[in-house]
XYZ file of C-alpha atoms in Angstrom:
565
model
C 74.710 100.248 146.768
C 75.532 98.516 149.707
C 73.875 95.172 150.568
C 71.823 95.016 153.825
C 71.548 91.366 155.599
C 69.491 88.866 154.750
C 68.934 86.332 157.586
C 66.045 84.049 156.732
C 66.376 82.362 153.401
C 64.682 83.612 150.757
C 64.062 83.810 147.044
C 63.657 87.082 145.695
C 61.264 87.654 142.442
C 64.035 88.801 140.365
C 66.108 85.613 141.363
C 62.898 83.308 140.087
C 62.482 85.445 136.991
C 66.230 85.355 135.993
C 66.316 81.862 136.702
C 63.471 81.292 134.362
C 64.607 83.584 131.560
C 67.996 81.712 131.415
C 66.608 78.443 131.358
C 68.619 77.195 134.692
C 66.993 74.862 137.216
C 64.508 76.206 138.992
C 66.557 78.190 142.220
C 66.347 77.561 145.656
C 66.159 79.712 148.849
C 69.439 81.215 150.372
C 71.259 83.725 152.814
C 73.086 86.755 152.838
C 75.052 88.582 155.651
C 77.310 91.566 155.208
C 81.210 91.241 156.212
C 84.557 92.865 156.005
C 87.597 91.168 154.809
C 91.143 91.996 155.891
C 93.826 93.059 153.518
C 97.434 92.612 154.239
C 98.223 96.519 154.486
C 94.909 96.715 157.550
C 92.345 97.901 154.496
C 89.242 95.646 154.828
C 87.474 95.027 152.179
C 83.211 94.844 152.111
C 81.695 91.863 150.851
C 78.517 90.124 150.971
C 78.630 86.027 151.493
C 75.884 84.298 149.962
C 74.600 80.948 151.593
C 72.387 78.232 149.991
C 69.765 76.816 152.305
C 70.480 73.391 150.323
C 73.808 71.729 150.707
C 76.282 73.732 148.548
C 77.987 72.986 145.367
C 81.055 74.285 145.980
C 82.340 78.112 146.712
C 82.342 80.794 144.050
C 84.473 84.310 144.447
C 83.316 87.521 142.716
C 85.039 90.710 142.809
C 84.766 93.943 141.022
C 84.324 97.904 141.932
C 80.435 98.570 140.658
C 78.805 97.816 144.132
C 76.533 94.886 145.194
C 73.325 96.088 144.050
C 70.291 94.104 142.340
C 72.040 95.100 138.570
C 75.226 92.833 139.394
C 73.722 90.345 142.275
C 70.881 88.950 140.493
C 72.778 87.974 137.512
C 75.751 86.456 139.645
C 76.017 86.275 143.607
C 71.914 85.427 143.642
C 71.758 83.432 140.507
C 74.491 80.919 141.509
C 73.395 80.920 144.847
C 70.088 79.907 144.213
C 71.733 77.213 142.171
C 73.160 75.573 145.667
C 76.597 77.599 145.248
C 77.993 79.811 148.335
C 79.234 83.160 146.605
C 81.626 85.685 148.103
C 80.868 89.272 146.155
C 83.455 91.075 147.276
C 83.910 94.845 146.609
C 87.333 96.127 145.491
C 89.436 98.944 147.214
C 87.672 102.688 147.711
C 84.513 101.376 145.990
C 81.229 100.665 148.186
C 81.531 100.138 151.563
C 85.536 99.313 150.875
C 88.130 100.908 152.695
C 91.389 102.174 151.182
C 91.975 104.684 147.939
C 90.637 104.083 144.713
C 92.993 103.622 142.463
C 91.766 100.827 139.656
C 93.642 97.816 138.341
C 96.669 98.615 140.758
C 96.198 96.208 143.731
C 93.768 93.575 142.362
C 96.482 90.467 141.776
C 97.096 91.486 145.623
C 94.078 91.590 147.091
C 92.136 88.778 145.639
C 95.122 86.499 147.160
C 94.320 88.321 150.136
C 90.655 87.136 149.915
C 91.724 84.012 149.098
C 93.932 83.561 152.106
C 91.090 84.685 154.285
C 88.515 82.430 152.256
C 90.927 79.395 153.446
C 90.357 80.202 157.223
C 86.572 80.229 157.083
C 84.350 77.278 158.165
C 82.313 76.936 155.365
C 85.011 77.004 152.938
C 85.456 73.495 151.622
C 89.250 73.442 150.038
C 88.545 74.586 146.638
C 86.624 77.462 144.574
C 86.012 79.141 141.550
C 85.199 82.503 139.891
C 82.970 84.215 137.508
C 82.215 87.409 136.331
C 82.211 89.647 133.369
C 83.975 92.670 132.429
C 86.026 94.151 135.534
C 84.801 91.360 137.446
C 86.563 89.112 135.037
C 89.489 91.415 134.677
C 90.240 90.453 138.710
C 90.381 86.958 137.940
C 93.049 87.389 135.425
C 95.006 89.544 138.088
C 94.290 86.531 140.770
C 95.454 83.900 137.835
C 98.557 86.079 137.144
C 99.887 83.779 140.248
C 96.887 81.165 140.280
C 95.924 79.155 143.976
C 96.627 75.928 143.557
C 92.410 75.591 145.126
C 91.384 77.495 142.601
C 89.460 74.780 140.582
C 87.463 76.993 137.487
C 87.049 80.029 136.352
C 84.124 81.445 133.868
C 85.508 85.307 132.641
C 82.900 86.813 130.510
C 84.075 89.834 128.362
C 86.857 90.341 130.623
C 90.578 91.579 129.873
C 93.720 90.592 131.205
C 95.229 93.648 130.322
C 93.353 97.107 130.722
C 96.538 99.265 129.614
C 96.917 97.618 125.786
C 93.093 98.181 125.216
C 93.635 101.756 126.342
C 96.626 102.995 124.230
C 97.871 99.353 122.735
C 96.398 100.746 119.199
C 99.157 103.948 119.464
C 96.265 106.023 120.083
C 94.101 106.474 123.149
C 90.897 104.667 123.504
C 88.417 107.463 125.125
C 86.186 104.369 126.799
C 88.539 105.066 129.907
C 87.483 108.595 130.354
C 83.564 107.633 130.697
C 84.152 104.451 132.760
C 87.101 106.598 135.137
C 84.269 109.575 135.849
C 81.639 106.448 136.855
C 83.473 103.931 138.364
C 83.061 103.153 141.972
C 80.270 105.999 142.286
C 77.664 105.052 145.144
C 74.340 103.998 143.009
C 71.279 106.330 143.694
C 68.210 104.545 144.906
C 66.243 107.122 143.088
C 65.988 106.047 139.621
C 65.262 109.389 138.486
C 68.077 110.991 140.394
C 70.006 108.203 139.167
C 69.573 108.829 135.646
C 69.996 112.598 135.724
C 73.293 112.563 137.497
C 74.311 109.998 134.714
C 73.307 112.646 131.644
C 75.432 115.534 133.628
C 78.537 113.163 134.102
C 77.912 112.448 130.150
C 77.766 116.046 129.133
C 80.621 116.744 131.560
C 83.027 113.793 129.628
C 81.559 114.694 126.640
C 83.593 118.018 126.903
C 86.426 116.710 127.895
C 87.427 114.383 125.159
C 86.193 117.410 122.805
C 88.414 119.559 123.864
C 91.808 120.505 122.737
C 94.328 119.674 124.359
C 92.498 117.119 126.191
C 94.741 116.713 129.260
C 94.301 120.273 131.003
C 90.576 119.705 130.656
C 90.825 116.093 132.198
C 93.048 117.624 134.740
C 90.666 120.181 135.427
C 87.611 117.668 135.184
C 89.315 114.517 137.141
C 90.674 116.773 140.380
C 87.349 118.084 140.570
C 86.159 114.546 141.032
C 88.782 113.706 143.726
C 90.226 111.109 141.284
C 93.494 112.311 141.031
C 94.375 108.411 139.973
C 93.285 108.943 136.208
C 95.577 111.483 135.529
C 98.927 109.375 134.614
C 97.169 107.021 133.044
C 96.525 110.267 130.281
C 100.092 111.185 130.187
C 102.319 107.446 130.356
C 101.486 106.455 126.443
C 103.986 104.169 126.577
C 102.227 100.866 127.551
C 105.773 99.410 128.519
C 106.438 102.739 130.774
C 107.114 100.504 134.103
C 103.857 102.578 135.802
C 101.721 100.624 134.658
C 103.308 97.427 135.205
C 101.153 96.102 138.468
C 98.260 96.999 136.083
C 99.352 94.350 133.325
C 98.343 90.638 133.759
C 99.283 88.455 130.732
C 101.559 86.457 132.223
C 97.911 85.141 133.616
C 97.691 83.819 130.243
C 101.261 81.955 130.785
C 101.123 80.286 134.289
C 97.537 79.758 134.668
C 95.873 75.717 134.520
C 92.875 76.438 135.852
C 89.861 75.100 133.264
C 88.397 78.295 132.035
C 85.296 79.408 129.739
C 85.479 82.643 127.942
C 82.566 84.491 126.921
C 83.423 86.832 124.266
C 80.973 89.701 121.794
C 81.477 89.982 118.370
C 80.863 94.105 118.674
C 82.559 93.899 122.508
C 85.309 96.422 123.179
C 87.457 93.403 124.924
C 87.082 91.002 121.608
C 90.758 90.807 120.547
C 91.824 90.328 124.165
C 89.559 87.364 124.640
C 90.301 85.620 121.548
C 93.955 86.029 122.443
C 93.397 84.672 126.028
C 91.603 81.623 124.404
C 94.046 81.300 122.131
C 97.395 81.029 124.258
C 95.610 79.461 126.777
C 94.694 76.855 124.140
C 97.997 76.383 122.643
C 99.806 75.928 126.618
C 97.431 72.452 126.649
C 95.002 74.193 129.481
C 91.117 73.021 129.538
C 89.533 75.951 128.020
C 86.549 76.985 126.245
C 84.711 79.546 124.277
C 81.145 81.195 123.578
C 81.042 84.040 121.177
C 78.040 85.600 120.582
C 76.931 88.487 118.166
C 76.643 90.437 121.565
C 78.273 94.185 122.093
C 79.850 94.459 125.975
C 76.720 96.130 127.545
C 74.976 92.165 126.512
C 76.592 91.471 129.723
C 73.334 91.828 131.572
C 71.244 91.820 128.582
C 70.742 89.629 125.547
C 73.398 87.480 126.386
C 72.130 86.397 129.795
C 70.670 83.291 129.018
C 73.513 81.893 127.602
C 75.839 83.191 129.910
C 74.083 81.946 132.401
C 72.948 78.389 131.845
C 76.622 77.937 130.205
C 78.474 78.880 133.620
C 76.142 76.857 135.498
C 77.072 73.875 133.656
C 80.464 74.274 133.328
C 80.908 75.295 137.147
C 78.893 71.682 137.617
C 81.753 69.737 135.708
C 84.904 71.328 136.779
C 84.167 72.836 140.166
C 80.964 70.648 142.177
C 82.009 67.305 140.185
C 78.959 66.287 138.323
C 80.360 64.898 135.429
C 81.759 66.280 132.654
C 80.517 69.530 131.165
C 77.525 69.208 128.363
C 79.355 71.609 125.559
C 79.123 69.566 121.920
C 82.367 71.269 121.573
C 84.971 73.453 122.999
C 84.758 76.579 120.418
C 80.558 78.095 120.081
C 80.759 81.571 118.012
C 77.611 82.896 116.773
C 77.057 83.179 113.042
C 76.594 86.941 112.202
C 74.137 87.159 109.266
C 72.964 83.371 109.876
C 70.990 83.372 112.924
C 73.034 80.083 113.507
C 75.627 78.540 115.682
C 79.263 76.809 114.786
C 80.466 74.501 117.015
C 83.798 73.462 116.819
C 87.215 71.821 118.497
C 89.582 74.569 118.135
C 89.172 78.699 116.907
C 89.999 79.700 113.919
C 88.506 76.323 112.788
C 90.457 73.607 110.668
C 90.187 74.372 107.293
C 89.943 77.685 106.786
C 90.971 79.088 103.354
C 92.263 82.435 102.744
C 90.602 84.156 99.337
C 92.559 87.356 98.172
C 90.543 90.736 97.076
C 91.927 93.448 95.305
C 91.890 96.865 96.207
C 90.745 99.065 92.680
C 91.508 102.836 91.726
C 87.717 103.499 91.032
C 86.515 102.030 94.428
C 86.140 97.916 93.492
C 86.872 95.207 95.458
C 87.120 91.963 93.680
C 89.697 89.084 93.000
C 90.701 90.670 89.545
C 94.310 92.342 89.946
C 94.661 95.888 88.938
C 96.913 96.906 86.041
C 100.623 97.904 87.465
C 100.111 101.212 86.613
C 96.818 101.502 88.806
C 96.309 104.956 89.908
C 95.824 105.704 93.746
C 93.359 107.084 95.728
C 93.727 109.966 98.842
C 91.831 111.463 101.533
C 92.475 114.289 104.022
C 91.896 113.227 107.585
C 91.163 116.774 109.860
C 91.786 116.421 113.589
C 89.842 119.657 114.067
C 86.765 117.875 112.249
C 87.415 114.548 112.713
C 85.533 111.407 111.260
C 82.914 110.680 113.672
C 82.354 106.611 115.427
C 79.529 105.177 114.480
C 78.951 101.422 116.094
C 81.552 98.789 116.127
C 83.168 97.579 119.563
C 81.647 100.595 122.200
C 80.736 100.302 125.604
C 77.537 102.228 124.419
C 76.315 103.529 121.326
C 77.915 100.245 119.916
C 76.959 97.059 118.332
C 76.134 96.897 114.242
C 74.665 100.185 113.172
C 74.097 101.566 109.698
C 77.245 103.431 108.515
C 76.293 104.372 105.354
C 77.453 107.717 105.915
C 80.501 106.888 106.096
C 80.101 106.181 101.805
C 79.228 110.139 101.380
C 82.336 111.345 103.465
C 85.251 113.304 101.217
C 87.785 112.211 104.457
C 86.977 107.966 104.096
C 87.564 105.872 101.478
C 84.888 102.813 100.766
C 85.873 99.927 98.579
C 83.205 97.514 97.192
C 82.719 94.473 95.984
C 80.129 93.718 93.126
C 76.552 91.914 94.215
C 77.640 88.096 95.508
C 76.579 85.485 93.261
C 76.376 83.228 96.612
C 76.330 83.073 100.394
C 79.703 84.224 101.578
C 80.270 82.471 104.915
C 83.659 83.883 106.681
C 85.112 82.442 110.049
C 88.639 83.459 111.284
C 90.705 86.545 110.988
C 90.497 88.817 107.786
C 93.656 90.879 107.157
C 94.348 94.264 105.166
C 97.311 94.962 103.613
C 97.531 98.700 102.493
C 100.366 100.277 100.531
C 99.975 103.963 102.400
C 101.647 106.725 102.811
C 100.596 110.218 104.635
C 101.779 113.915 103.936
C 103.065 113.778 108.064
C 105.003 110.821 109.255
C 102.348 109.849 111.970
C 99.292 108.677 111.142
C 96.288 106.737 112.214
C 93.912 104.198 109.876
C 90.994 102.962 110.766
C 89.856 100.106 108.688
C 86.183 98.264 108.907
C 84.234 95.404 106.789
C 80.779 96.339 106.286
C 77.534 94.242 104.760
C 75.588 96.417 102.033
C 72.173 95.007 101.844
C 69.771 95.185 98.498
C 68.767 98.421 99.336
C 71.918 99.736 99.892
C 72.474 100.263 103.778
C 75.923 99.114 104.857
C 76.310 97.724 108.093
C 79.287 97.380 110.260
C 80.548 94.116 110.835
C 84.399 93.887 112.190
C 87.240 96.690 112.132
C 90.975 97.365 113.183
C 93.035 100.479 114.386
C 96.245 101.534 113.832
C 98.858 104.101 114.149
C 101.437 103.746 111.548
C 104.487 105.784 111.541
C 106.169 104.654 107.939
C 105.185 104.968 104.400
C 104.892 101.751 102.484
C 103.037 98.495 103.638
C 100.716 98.769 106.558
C 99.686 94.670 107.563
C 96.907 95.308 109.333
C 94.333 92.591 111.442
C 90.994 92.842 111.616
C 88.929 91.748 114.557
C 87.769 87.587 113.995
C 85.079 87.174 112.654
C 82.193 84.383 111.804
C 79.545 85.625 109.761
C 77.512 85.396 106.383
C 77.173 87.557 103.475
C 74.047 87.005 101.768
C 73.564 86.180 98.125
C 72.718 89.671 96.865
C 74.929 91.386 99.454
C 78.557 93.555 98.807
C 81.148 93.662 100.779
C 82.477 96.462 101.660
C 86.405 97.824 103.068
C 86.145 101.036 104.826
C 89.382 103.254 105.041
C 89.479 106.215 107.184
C 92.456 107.947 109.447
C 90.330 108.656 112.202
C 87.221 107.305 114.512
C 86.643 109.576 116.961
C 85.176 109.685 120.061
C 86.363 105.864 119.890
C 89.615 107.220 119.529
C 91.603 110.396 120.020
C 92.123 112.184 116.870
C 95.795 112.189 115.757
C 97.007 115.725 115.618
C 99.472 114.771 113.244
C 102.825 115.865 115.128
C 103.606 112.586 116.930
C 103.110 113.822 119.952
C 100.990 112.117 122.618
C 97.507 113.178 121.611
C 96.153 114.286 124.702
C 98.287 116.691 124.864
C 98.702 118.149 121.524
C 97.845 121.981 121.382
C 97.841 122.428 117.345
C 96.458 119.952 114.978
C 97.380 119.303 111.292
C 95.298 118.034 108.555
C 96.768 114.976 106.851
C 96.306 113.505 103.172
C 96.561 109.771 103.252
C 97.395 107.816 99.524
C 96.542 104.346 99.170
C 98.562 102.588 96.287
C 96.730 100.156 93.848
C 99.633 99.352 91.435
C 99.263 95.649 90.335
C 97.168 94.840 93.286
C 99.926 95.707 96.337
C 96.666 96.695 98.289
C 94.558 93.519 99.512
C 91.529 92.070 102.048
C 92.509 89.198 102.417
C 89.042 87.050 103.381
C 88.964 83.755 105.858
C 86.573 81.354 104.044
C 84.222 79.135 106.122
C 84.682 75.415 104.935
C 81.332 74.192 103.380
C 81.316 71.330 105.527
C 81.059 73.665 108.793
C 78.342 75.673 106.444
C 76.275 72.326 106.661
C 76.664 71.483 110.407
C 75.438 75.109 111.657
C 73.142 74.532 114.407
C 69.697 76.789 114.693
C 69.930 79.727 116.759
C 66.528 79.858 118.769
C 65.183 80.501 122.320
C 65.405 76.860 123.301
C 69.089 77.699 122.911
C 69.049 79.453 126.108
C 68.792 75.803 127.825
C 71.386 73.370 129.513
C 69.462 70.857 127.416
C 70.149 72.005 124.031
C 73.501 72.236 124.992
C 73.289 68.308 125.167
């Protein structure tokens, strides 16, 4: 959608009720006028600038390729807005009323310093700004920090990566999330809801196919020059994430040249987790003023249940660092949600000080436990079929996601479950819990897919963190999980879920080596893990009982600036 201008101030309903739903100061009128910014190469750019009746705050920049309709603007150019901020929404290149080709990721570090230089040369620009925005929109602010303005004074990235190509095929295998998101990207919104939503369920059933089929690259081919969007294509074929094409599309060196004070939001079940815990954590170890809000949120919380902290946390840290009102109101740097706990840890740094690492076995009969097994422990081995691959169910999705029951997964002859006996006690875990697997698969290449789940009383298993790999080599596969902070209940097992496959999260390896998008014949594989005197292990990042007792209530006043006091 393309925004229309607004010329007397006002204050839209939706603006109120967001306001009021995120516990942020009650908004006040603004502006809105429609303009086209100039790019270096003569491609202007279509963006809507966003003026606060009331003296403004300071200057926020937003960019991203999903249009300027009510879904995005009332959550970020109208919110802050009303909040006495001027916003600049830009729209990037070939999406909305944007000129140039659409081609995603390639000429974002370029163009926002093209914004930038035209933001300098405006009147009401007043020598500084910041940005904010989640998911793409906070992927362009790690392409403008790649080479940061020296004006650019905070920055709030909410589920955003810095690097698009290692969550794609950084695992070894492909992540299918970029098929969906390439067929929807940049598509004109329908102002017919109806319309809207039936176009969306044929584009579904259309990708759907695609990543079904086999091979999967003459379909997308097929599928993807139908569309016009000729630009996916390589990005199917280069699985090399070093192959220099994808090189303008890379921005962790963000993560080494960037000062600017940032807050990262972050989601437990979000699909960009282990790139925001890594951008907090080098950012963190370079000395740079930066915080973090994890919540037990999956990436499409953007807009949802994660709002009202989002929101009131942005406000006040754009307060401190960018308009100058004092220092921000955060207890402490580091605020993950508890899974489990309903309850919040605050802390200085992430993983928190402390932290002790307990070591469970892996057993021949399906145990998990800190007794070692006997050296002569016999093993245990599935066959992983591409043609009838083990099916996703929740985790870290852009839909479908979040924690689900995956109790099926217990029945399955191709996944291995390992669990523990009924906990005597709370089991409270915050950091990063590792697996270390001594595999070995009937073809070289192989994939494993590896998740912790929570079995309740009655026996449903939930999901709560996972990893995936492509190993190539028999013997020891050290594998990390996502982090984690959360609570198993007195009552509760744990249990370690082994599989070679998660598909359609994943491709399905065909078992050749090949790429697997292009792979014409599949081949079952039968995967061994080794329990001989316990050289399989979870190894488990214990909460320190002192953080236990300072866990802070999760409740509805949390959505407040206050209670962030």
């Amino acid at each position: 959608m393309i925004s229309t201008e607004i010329s007397k101030p006002v204050l839209p309903m939706w603006s109120r009720l967001h306001a009021w739903r995120a516990g942020l100061p009650k908004p006040t009128p603004w502006r809105m006028r429609t303009l086209h910014i100039p790019m270096r190469d003569g491609v202007r750019l279509g963006a809507d600038l966003y003026t606060p009746v009331a003296p403004a705050k300071g200057v926020l920049l937003v960019a991203g390729p999903y249009g300027r309709g009510p879904l995005w603007s009332v959550s970020l150019a109208r919110a802050f807005a009303g909040q006495k901020y001027t916003v600049l929404f830009a729209s990037t290149r070939g999406t909305a009323d944007s000129e140039g080709d659409l081609d995603p990721m390639r000429t974002d570090a370029q163009d926002g310093h093209d914004i930038v230089t035209w933001m300098r040369e405006q009147p009401w620009y007043p020598g500084r700004f910041g940005t904010i925005g989640g998911s793409y929109l906070g992927y362009t602010q790690w392409a403008l920090m790649s080479e940061p303005p020296a004006d650019l004074a905070a920055a709030v990235v909410t589920m955003g990566p810095h690097d698009f190509v290692r969550h794609t095929w950084g695992t070894g295998s492909f992540r299918f999330d970029l098929v969906g998101w390439g067929a929807d990207v940049g598509v004109p919104d329908d102002p017919n809801p109806v319309r809207s939503m039936r176009a969306r369920a044929a584009t579904r059933k259309q990708v759907d196919s695609v990543v079904e089929a086999v091979p999967v690259a003459p379909a997308a081919v097929e599928y993807f020059t139908g569309l016009g969007r000729a630009w996916m294509l390589p990005r199917l074929i280069h699985d090399d994430i070093d192959d220099p094409f994808y090189a303008p599309m890379r921005h962790a060196d963000a993560l080494e040249h960037s000062r600017v004070p940032t807050l990262l939001f972050a989601g437990w079940q979000d699909i960009f987790l282990a790139q925001s815990m890594r951008q907090y954590e080098r950012l963190r170890e370079r000395g740079v003023d930066v915080a973090l809000t994890v919540g037990d949120w999956a990436h499409i919380d953007i807009l949802l249940r994660g709002q009202p902290v989002i929101a009131s946390e942005t406000l006040d840290w754009l307060d401190a660092h960018l308009a100058g009102q004092g220092r921000s109101s955060r207890r402490r740097p580091v605020r993950v949600a508890v899974g489990g706990s309903g309850r919040w840890l605050e802390e200085r740094v992430w993983p928190p000080a402390g932290v002790a690492t307990t070591t469970w076995y892996l057993h021949a009969d399906g145990g998990l436990g800190e007794r070692v097994p006997a050296p002569d422990a016999a093993s245990r081995a599935f066959v992983f079929d591409p043609a009838r691959p083990t099916p996703t169910i929740g985790g870290n999705l852009i839909s479908k996601g979040g924690r689900r029951d995956d109790s099926a997964y217990g029945t399955r002859r191709d996944v291995l479950v390992y669990d523990s006996a009924p906990l005597r006690s709370d089991l409270w875990l915050s950091g990063v819990p590792r697996v270390s697997l001594d595999h070995a698969s009937e073809r070289g290449d192989a994939d494993l897919f590896l998740r912790l789940s929570d079995i309740d009383e009655k026996g449903r298993s939930r999901n709560v963190t996972e990893a995936y790999r492509r190993v190539r080599d028999a013997g020891t596969a050290d594998i990390t999980l996502n982090d984690i902070a959360y609570v198993f209940r007195a009552g509760h097992r744990v249990r370690l879920i082994v599989a070679g496959g998660s598909f359609p999260q994943f491709s399905r390896n065909p078992g050749s080596g090949e790429n697997p998008l292009v792979a014409e014949i599949l081949h079952p594989n039968r995967h061994e893990i080794r329990h001989r005197g316990g050289s399989s292990v979870l190894l488990l990042p214990i909460m320190p009982r002192e953080l236990v007792a300072g866990l802070r209530p999760s409740a509805s006043r949390d959505r407040s600036r206050e209670e962030l006091r």
